[in-house]
Amino acid sequence: MANVRLIELTKHYKRGSEIIRALDGVTLDIERGEFVAVVGRSGSGKTTLLDLLGLLLKPTAGSLFIDDIDTSQLGDRQRAQMRARRVGFVFQEYNLLSGMNVLENVMLPLRYVKDGKASGKQRALELIERVGLTDRIKHRTTELSGGQMQRVAIARSMVNQPSLILLDEPTGAVDTETAQQLVDLLKRLNSEDQVTIVLVTHDLDLAGQARRQIKLKDGKVLTDEWLPEKELLPA
């Protein structure tokens, strides 16, 4: 069974007498360990798809399975628990807490998992080392560069050992060189941890570094193709 399975997944909104078809019957399987880029123009359904995968929205129709669990059968509390345990998020604007240092920010998701803080501190320290920020561990976010803040966000997204990581324009706020470093880091973590990554981006160069690219248009899948594997740069 696929790590993520969408069956005729649909999200419609009503605006007056008009029906907005934000996502319109998308069927996909995403296997564990895939690195998938979702592209398309504004209004194509990318953000809606990401919000549905992250259990932030409920679909109008269709089914979404994550790790063989039919999320349409879950109540709000169960959805929140599943989101905390199985899904990691990385956003363009980092969404870090300025009053906390690097370690505290990475450990933040552990608060939402029973006994998470006690068992997760060592993993947080290991992740900070893996993203190359051990020497910044006590620094607050205001003392970090944009690229460093995004590395913190990536480590934070993985601290609960999710099976799925969702990224919304993760390199949009950094320069080209830093963006490439972040992509190389994501590819390395994807390869080493076999975590499934779904990346939403307008940047076709960034999307071209994924192994699979899904293009949306008007809420539907326009194309779904595998890309040639690119060599991973050394750390």
PDB file of C-alpha atoms in Angstrom:
ATOM      1  CA  MET A   1       0.000   0.000   0.000  1.00  0.00           C
ATOM      2  CA  ALA A   2       1.199   3.484  -0.823  1.00  0.00           C
ATOM      3  CA  ASN A   3       2.432   5.786   1.918  1.00  0.00           C
ATOM      4  CA  VAL A   4      -0.094   8.331   0.601  1.00  0.00           C
ATOM      5  CA  ARG A   5      -3.123   7.459  -1.518  1.00  0.00           C
ATOM      6  CA  LEU A   6      -5.589   9.961  -2.953  1.00  0.00           C
ATOM      7  CA  ILE A   7      -8.789   8.634  -4.480  1.00  0.00           C
ATOM      8  CA  GLU A   8     -10.897  11.194  -6.361  1.00  0.00           C
ATOM      9  CA  LEU A   9      -9.857  13.768  -3.752  1.00  0.00           C
ATOM     10  CA  THR A  10     -11.962  16.890  -4.146  1.00  0.00           C
ATOM     11  CA  LYS A  11     -12.225  20.271  -2.463  1.00  0.00           C
ATOM     12  CA  HIS A  12     -14.883  22.710  -3.642  1.00  0.00           C
ATOM     13  CA  TYR A  13     -15.841  26.090  -2.230  1.00  0.00           C
ATOM     14  CA  LYS A  14     -19.072  27.980  -2.754  1.00  0.00           C
ATOM     15  CA  ARG A  15     -18.763  31.678  -3.524  1.00  0.00           C
ATOM     16  CA  GLY A  16     -22.282  33.069  -3.901  1.00  0.00           C
ATOM     17  CA  SER A  17     -23.839  30.992  -6.677  1.00  0.00           C
ATOM     18  CA  GLU A  18     -20.405  29.982  -8.032  1.00  0.00           C
ATOM     19  CA  ILE A  19     -18.618  26.718  -7.211  1.00  0.00           C
ATOM     20  CA  ILE A  20     -14.821  27.077  -6.935  1.00  0.00           C
ATOM     21  CA  ARG A  21     -13.198  23.741  -7.811  1.00  0.00           C
ATOM     22  CA  ALA A  22      -9.922  24.157  -5.917  1.00  0.00           C
ATOM     23  CA  LEU A  23      -9.154  20.447  -6.251  1.00  0.00           C
ATOM     24  CA  ASP A  24     -11.239  18.357  -8.584  1.00  0.00           C
ATOM     25  CA  GLY A  25     -11.078  14.588  -8.315  1.00  0.00           C
ATOM     26  CA  VAL A  26      -7.338  13.915  -7.959  1.00  0.00           C
ATOM     27  CA  THR A  27      -6.230  10.276  -7.781  1.00  0.00           C
ATOM     28  CA  LEU A  28      -2.582   9.561  -6.926  1.00  0.00           C
ATOM     29  CA  ASP A  29      -0.367   7.063  -5.143  1.00  0.00           C
ATOM     30  CA  ILE A  30       2.838   8.288  -3.508  1.00  0.00           C
ATOM     31  CA  GLU A  31       5.135   5.539  -2.273  1.00  0.00           C
ATOM     32  CA  ARG A  32       7.189   5.732   0.895  1.00  0.00           C
ATOM     33  CA  GLY A  33      10.491   7.545   0.355  1.00  0.00           C
ATOM     34  CA  GLU A  34       9.461   9.413  -2.796  1.00  0.00           C
ATOM     35  CA  PHE A  35      10.536  13.013  -3.362  1.00  0.00           C
ATOM     36  CA  VAL A  36       7.665  14.657  -5.242  1.00  0.00           C
ATOM     37  CA  ALA A  37       7.387  18.224  -6.529  1.00  0.00           C
ATOM     38  CA  VAL A  38       3.944  19.693  -7.197  1.00  0.00           C
ATOM     39  CA  VAL A  39       3.915  22.600  -9.646  1.00  0.00           C
ATOM     40  CA  GLY A  40       1.381  24.764 -11.403  1.00  0.00           C
ATOM     41  CA  ARG A  41       0.253  28.354 -11.756  1.00  0.00           C
ATOM     42  CA  SER A  42      -1.481  30.260  -8.975  1.00  0.00           C
ATOM     43  CA  GLY A  43      -4.975  28.856  -8.610  1.00  0.00           C
ATOM     44  CA  SER A  44      -3.978  25.428  -9.928  1.00  0.00           C
ATOM     45  CA  GLY A  45      -4.736  23.705  -6.610  1.00  0.00           C
ATOM     46  CA  LYS A  46      -1.207  23.277  -5.208  1.00  0.00           C
ATOM     47  CA  THR A  47      -1.829  24.877  -1.825  1.00  0.00           C
ATOM     48  CA  THR A  48      -5.192  23.165  -1.449  1.00  0.00           C
ATOM     49  CA  LEU A  49      -3.558  19.821  -2.121  1.00  0.00           C
ATOM     50  CA  LEU A  50      -0.858  20.532   0.455  1.00  0.00           C
ATOM     51  CA  ASP A  51      -3.435  21.572   3.069  1.00  0.00           C
ATOM     52  CA  LEU A  52      -5.440  18.408   2.444  1.00  0.00           C
ATOM     53  CA  LEU A  53      -2.343  16.218   2.731  1.00  0.00           C
ATOM     54  CA  GLY A  54      -1.467  17.998   5.978  1.00  0.00           C
ATOM     55  CA  LEU A  55      -4.970  17.366   7.353  1.00  0.00           C
ATOM     56  CA  LEU A  56      -5.504  21.099   7.704  1.00  0.00           C
ATOM     57  CA  LEU A  57      -8.557  20.899   5.434  1.00  0.00           C
ATOM     58  CA  LYS A  58     -11.247  18.277   5.072  1.00  0.00           C
ATOM     59  CA  PRO A  59     -12.095  17.227   1.511  1.00  0.00           C
ATOM     60  CA  THR A  60     -15.491  17.848  -0.025  1.00  0.00           C
ATOM     61  CA  ALA A  61     -15.394  14.342  -1.469  1.00  0.00           C
ATOM     62  CA  GLY A  62     -13.009  11.475  -2.115  1.00  0.00           C
ATOM     63  CA  SER A  63     -10.547   9.680   0.151  1.00  0.00           C
ATOM     64  CA  LEU A  64      -7.087  10.355   1.538  1.00  0.00           C
ATOM     65  CA  PHE A  65      -5.098   7.509   3.065  1.00  0.00           C
ATOM     66  CA  ILE A  66      -1.864   8.151   4.963  1.00  0.00           C
ATOM     67  CA  ASP A  67       0.039   5.049   6.108  1.00  0.00           C
ATOM     68  CA  ASP A  68      -3.033   2.953   5.227  1.00  0.00           C
ATOM     69  CA  ILE A  69      -5.275   5.049   7.510  1.00  0.00           C
ATOM     70  CA  ASP A  70      -8.427   6.455   5.931  1.00  0.00           C
ATOM     71  CA  THR A  71      -8.290  10.023   7.229  1.00  0.00           C
ATOM     72  CA  SER A  72     -11.892  10.674   6.159  1.00  0.00           C
ATOM     73  CA  GLN A  73     -12.977   8.419   9.048  1.00  0.00           C
ATOM     74  CA  LEU A  74     -11.124  10.446  11.690  1.00  0.00           C
ATOM     75  CA  GLY A  75     -12.603  13.015  14.035  1.00  0.00           C
ATOM     76  CA  ASP A  76     -10.979  16.395  14.605  1.00  0.00           C
ATOM     77  CA  ARG A  77      -8.983  15.217  17.619  1.00  0.00           C
ATOM     78  CA  GLN A  78      -7.739  12.117  15.797  1.00  0.00           C
ATOM     79  CA  ARG A  79      -6.768  14.247  12.800  1.00  0.00           C
ATOM     80  CA  ALA A  80      -4.783  16.582  15.064  1.00  0.00           C
ATOM     81  CA  GLN A  81      -2.995  13.637  16.679  1.00  0.00           C
ATOM     82  CA  MET A  82      -2.194  12.114  13.308  1.00  0.00           C
ATOM     83  CA  ARG A  83      -0.929  15.450  12.005  1.00  0.00           C
ATOM     84  CA  ALA A  84       1.351  15.809  15.034  1.00  0.00           C
ATOM     85  CA  ARG A  85       2.794  12.306  14.739  1.00  0.00           C
ATOM     86  CA  ARG A  86       2.893  11.557  11.029  1.00  0.00           C
ATOM     87  CA  VAL A  87       3.226  14.892   9.176  1.00  0.00           C
ATOM     88  CA  GLY A  88       6.021  17.474   9.260  1.00  0.00           C
ATOM     89  CA  PHE A  89       5.671  20.980   7.791  1.00  0.00           C
ATOM     90  CA  VAL A  90       8.234  23.398   6.336  1.00  0.00           C
ATOM     91  CA  PHE A  91       7.035  26.849   5.260  1.00  0.00           C
ATOM     92  CA  GLN A  92       8.523  29.636   3.154  1.00  0.00           C
ATOM     93  CA  GLU A  93       8.585  32.062   6.098  1.00  0.00           C
ATOM     94  CA  TYR A  94      10.050  29.495   8.530  1.00  0.00           C
ATOM     95  CA  ASN A  95       7.361  29.953  11.243  1.00  0.00           C
ATOM     96  CA  LEU A  96       9.941  29.782  14.029  1.00  0.00           C
ATOM     97  CA  LEU A  97       9.386  31.344  17.460  1.00  0.00           C
ATOM     98  CA  SER A  98      11.736  34.286  17.959  1.00  0.00           C
ATOM     99  CA  GLY A  99      11.788  33.950  21.743  1.00  0.00           C
ATOM    100  CA  MET A 100      13.225  30.428  21.529  1.00  0.00           C
ATOM    101  CA  ASN A 101      16.677  29.208  20.613  1.00  0.00           C
ATOM    102  CA  VAL A 102      17.465  26.624  17.935  1.00  0.00           C
ATOM    103  CA  LEU A 103      17.084  23.600  20.213  1.00  0.00           C
ATOM    104  CA  GLU A 104      13.812  24.861  21.681  1.00  0.00           C
ATOM    105  CA  ASN A 105      12.361  25.497  18.218  1.00  0.00           C
ATOM    106  CA  VAL A 106      13.326  22.042  16.965  1.00  0.00           C
ATOM    107  CA  MET A 107      11.807  20.439  20.067  1.00  0.00           C
ATOM    108  CA  LEU A 108       8.537  22.383  19.807  1.00  0.00           C
ATOM    109  CA  PRO A 109       6.498  19.635  18.030  1.00  0.00           C
ATOM    110  CA  LEU A 110       7.395  17.215  20.832  1.00  0.00           C
ATOM    111  CA  ARG A 111       4.982  19.126  23.082  1.00  0.00           C
ATOM    112  CA  TYR A 112       2.047  17.805  21.085  1.00  0.00           C
ATOM    113  CA  VAL A 113       2.980  14.136  21.393  1.00  0.00           C
ATOM    114  CA  LYS A 114       2.556  12.214  24.652  1.00  0.00           C
ATOM    115  CA  ASP A 115       5.938  11.694  26.334  1.00  0.00           C
ATOM    116  CA  GLY A 116       7.538  13.286  23.276  1.00  0.00           C
ATOM    117  CA  LYS A 117       9.768  15.759  25.095  1.00  0.00           C
ATOM    118  CA  ALA A 118      11.368  13.136  27.308  1.00  0.00           C
ATOM    119  CA  SER A 119      12.209  10.802  24.445  1.00  0.00           C
ATOM    120  CA  GLY A 120      12.815  13.333  21.695  1.00  0.00           C
ATOM    121  CA  LYS A 121      15.554  15.647  22.979  1.00  0.00           C
ATOM    122  CA  GLN A 122      18.348  13.367  21.780  1.00  0.00           C
ATOM    123  CA  ARG A 123      16.761  13.123  18.348  1.00  0.00           C
ATOM    124  CA  ALA A 124      16.471  16.935  18.239  1.00  0.00           C
ATOM    125  CA  LEU A 125      20.189  17.237  19.007  1.00  0.00           C
ATOM    126  CA  GLU A 126      21.031  14.684  16.315  1.00  0.00           C
ATOM    127  CA  LEU A 127      18.916  16.505  13.739  1.00  0.00           C
ATOM    128  CA  ILE A 128      20.528  19.844  14.582  1.00  0.00           C
ATOM    129  CA  GLU A 129      23.893  18.198  13.955  1.00  0.00           C
ATOM    130  CA  ARG A 130      22.689  16.704  10.671  1.00  0.00           C
ATOM    131  CA  VAL A 131      21.524  20.079   9.364  1.00  0.00           C
ATOM    132  CA  GLY A 132      24.865  21.605  10.356  1.00  0.00           C
ATOM    133  CA  LEU A 133      23.806  23.903  13.178  1.00  0.00           C
ATOM    134  CA  THR A 134      25.425  22.425  16.282  1.00  0.00           C
ATOM    135  CA  ASP A 135      27.431  25.630  16.752  1.00  0.00           C
ATOM    136  CA  ARG A 136      24.187  27.651  16.705  1.00  0.00           C
ATOM    137  CA  ILE A 137      22.200  25.491  19.107  1.00  0.00           C
ATOM    138  CA  LYS A 138      21.755  28.213  21.759  1.00  0.00           C
ATOM    139  CA  HIS A 139      21.224  31.043  19.265  1.00  0.00           C
ATOM    140  CA  ARG A 140      17.803  32.644  18.968  1.00  0.00           C
ATOM    141  CA  THR A 141      16.252  32.880  15.513  1.00  0.00           C
ATOM    142  CA  THR A 142      16.967  36.620  15.323  1.00  0.00           C
ATOM    143  CA  GLU A 143      20.677  35.709  15.287  1.00  0.00           C
ATOM    144  CA  LEU A 144      20.371  33.359  12.293  1.00  0.00           C
ATOM    145  CA  SER A 145      20.471  33.867   8.536  1.00  0.00           C
ATOM    146  CA  GLY A 146      17.509  32.919   6.344  1.00  0.00           C
ATOM    147  CA  GLY A 147      19.175  29.695   5.274  1.00  0.00           C
ATOM    148  CA  GLN A 148      19.973  28.774   8.870  1.00  0.00           C
ATOM    149  CA  MET A 149      16.391  29.433   9.933  1.00  0.00           C
ATOM    150  CA  GLN A 150      15.121  27.150   7.189  1.00  0.00           C
ATOM    151  CA  ARG A 151      17.540  24.441   8.346  1.00  0.00           C
ATOM    152  CA  VAL A 152      16.020  24.767  11.810  1.00  0.00           C
ATOM    153  CA  ALA A 153      12.552  24.442  10.265  1.00  0.00           C
ATOM    154  CA  ILE A 154      13.613  21.292   8.390  1.00  0.00           C
ATOM    155  CA  ALA A 155      15.022  19.744  11.580  1.00  0.00           C
ATOM    156  CA  ARG A 156      11.837  20.675  13.441  1.00  0.00           C
ATOM    157  CA  SER A 157       9.688  19.016  10.764  1.00  0.00           C
ATOM    158  CA  MET A 158      11.509  15.707  11.316  1.00  0.00           C
ATOM    159  CA  VAL A 159      11.756  15.600  15.105  1.00  0.00           C
ATOM    160  CA  ASN A 160       8.611  13.496  15.593  1.00  0.00           C
ATOM    161  CA  GLN A 161       9.836  11.041  12.929  1.00  0.00           C
ATOM    162  CA  PRO A 162       6.928  11.685  10.549  1.00  0.00           C
ATOM    163  CA  SER A 163       6.333   9.501   7.527  1.00  0.00           C
ATOM    164  CA  LEU A 164       5.424  12.543   5.394  1.00  0.00           C
ATOM    165  CA  ILE A 165       7.028  15.987   5.131  1.00  0.00           C
ATOM    166  CA  LEU A 166       5.219  18.801   3.316  1.00  0.00           C
ATOM    167  CA  LEU A 167       7.105  21.846   2.072  1.00  0.00           C
ATOM    168  CA  ASP A 168       5.466  25.059   0.863  1.00  0.00           C
ATOM    169  CA  GLU A 169       7.883  27.139  -1.240  1.00  0.00           C
ATOM    170  CA  PRO A 170      10.741  26.353   1.199  1.00  0.00           C
ATOM    171  CA  THR A 171      13.406  28.240  -0.756  1.00  0.00           C
ATOM    172  CA  GLY A 172      11.328  31.279  -1.700  1.00  0.00           C
ATOM    173  CA  ALA A 173      12.907  33.563   0.912  1.00  0.00           C
ATOM    174  CA  VAL A 174      16.591  32.706   0.341  1.00  0.00           C
ATOM    175  CA  ASP A 175      19.165  33.334  -2.386  1.00  0.00           C
ATOM    176  CA  THR A 176      19.955  30.834  -5.132  1.00  0.00           C
ATOM    177  CA  GLU A 177      23.085  29.368  -3.536  1.00  0.00           C
ATOM    178  CA  THR A 178      21.363  28.879  -0.185  1.00  0.00           C
ATOM    179  CA  ALA A 179      18.333  27.394  -1.939  1.00  0.00           C
ATOM    180  CA  GLN A 180      20.552  24.759  -3.568  1.00  0.00           C
ATOM    181  CA  GLN A 181      22.142  23.918  -0.227  1.00  0.00           C
ATOM    182  CA  LEU A 182      18.690  23.436   1.289  1.00  0.00           C
ATOM    183  CA  VAL A 183      17.587  21.206  -1.584  1.00  0.00           C
ATOM    184  CA  ASP A 184      20.726  19.081  -1.238  1.00  0.00           C
ATOM    185  CA  LEU A 185      19.980  18.765   2.486  1.00  0.00           C
ATOM    186  CA  LEU A 186      16.402  17.671   1.800  1.00  0.00           C
ATOM    187  CA  LYS A 187      17.547  15.113  -0.754  1.00  0.00           C
ATOM    188  CA  ARG A 188      20.057  13.711   1.695  1.00  0.00           C
ATOM    189  CA  LEU A 189      17.512  13.436   4.518  1.00  0.00           C
ATOM    190  CA  ASN A 190      15.022  11.887   2.105  1.00  0.00           C
ATOM    191  CA  SER A 191      17.578   9.285   1.049  1.00  0.00           C
ATOM    192  CA  GLU A 192      18.843   8.493   4.547  1.00  0.00           C
ATOM    193  CA  ASP A 193      15.513   8.430   6.415  1.00  0.00           C
ATOM    194  CA  GLN A 194      13.227   7.225   3.614  1.00  0.00           C
ATOM    195  CA  VAL A 195      10.725   9.901   4.602  1.00  0.00           C
ATOM    196  CA  THR A 196       8.254  10.889   1.891  1.00  0.00           C
ATOM    197  CA  ILE A 197       8.634  14.514   0.750  1.00  0.00           C
ATOM    198  CA  VAL A 198       5.997  16.512  -1.100  1.00  0.00           C
ATOM    199  CA  LEU A 199       7.255  19.916  -2.200  1.00  0.00           C
ATOM    200  CA  VAL A 200       5.003  22.654  -3.585  1.00  0.00           C
ATOM    201  CA  THR A 201       6.824  25.308  -5.604  1.00  0.00           C
ATOM    202  CA  HIS A 202       6.578  27.816  -8.442  1.00  0.00           C
ATOM    203  CA  ASP A 203      10.307  27.335  -9.105  1.00  0.00           C
ATOM    204  CA  LEU A 204      10.714  24.894 -11.990  1.00  0.00           C
ATOM    205  CA  ASP A 205      14.485  24.599 -11.402  1.00  0.00           C
ATOM    206  CA  LEU A 206      13.767  23.507  -7.834  1.00  0.00           C
ATOM    207  CA  ALA A 207      10.995  21.155  -8.942  1.00  0.00           C
ATOM    208  CA  GLY A 208      13.355  19.635 -11.491  1.00  0.00           C
ATOM    209  CA  GLN A 209      15.521  18.268  -8.674  1.00  0.00           C
ATOM    210  CA  ALA A 210      12.750  16.045  -7.352  1.00  0.00           C
ATOM    211  CA  ARG A 211      12.409  12.480  -8.615  1.00  0.00           C
ATOM    212  CA  ARG A 212       8.784  12.956  -9.609  1.00  0.00           C
ATOM    213  CA  GLN A 213       6.952  16.039 -10.792  1.00  0.00           C
ATOM    214  CA  ILE A 214       3.179  16.472 -10.707  1.00  0.00           C
ATOM    215  CA  LYS A 215       1.697  19.438 -12.545  1.00  0.00           C
ATOM    216  CA  LEU A 216      -1.740  20.705 -11.601  1.00  0.00           C
ATOM    217  CA  LYS A 217      -4.086  22.843 -13.641  1.00  0.00           C
ATOM    218  CA  ASP A 218      -7.566  23.950 -12.582  1.00  0.00           C
ATOM    219  CA  GLY A 219      -7.549  21.498  -9.703  1.00  0.00           C
ATOM    220  CA  LYS A 220      -6.698  18.469 -11.831  1.00  0.00           C
ATOM    221  CA  VAL A 221      -3.501  16.537 -12.573  1.00  0.00           C
ATOM    222  CA  LEU A 222      -2.205  17.723 -15.930  1.00  0.00           C
ATOM    223  CA  THR A 223       0.993  15.651 -15.971  1.00  0.00           C
ATOM    224  CA  ASP A 224       2.693  13.178 -13.641  1.00  0.00           C
ATOM    225  CA  GLU A 225       6.226  12.200 -14.651  1.00  0.00           C
ATOM    226  CA  TRP A 226       9.422  10.711 -13.271  1.00  0.00           C
ATOM    227  CA  LEU A 227      12.570  12.788 -13.718  1.00  0.00           C
ATOM    228  CA  PRO A 228      16.160  11.598 -14.270  1.00  0.00           C
ATOM    229  CA  GLU A 229      17.959  11.084 -10.971  1.00  0.00           C
ATOM    230  CA  LYS A 230      20.535  13.785 -10.270  1.00  0.00           C
ATOM    231  CA  GLU A 231      23.766  13.167  -8.425  1.00  0.00           C
ATOM    232  CA  LEU A 232      23.676  14.156  -4.767  1.00  0.00           C
ATOM    233  CA  LEU A 233      26.386  16.652  -3.912  1.00  0.00           C
ATOM    234  CA  PRO A 234      28.694  15.778  -0.983  1.00  0.00           C
ATOM    235  CA  ALA A 235      27.864  17.302   2.420  1.00  0.00           C
TER     236      ALA A 235
END
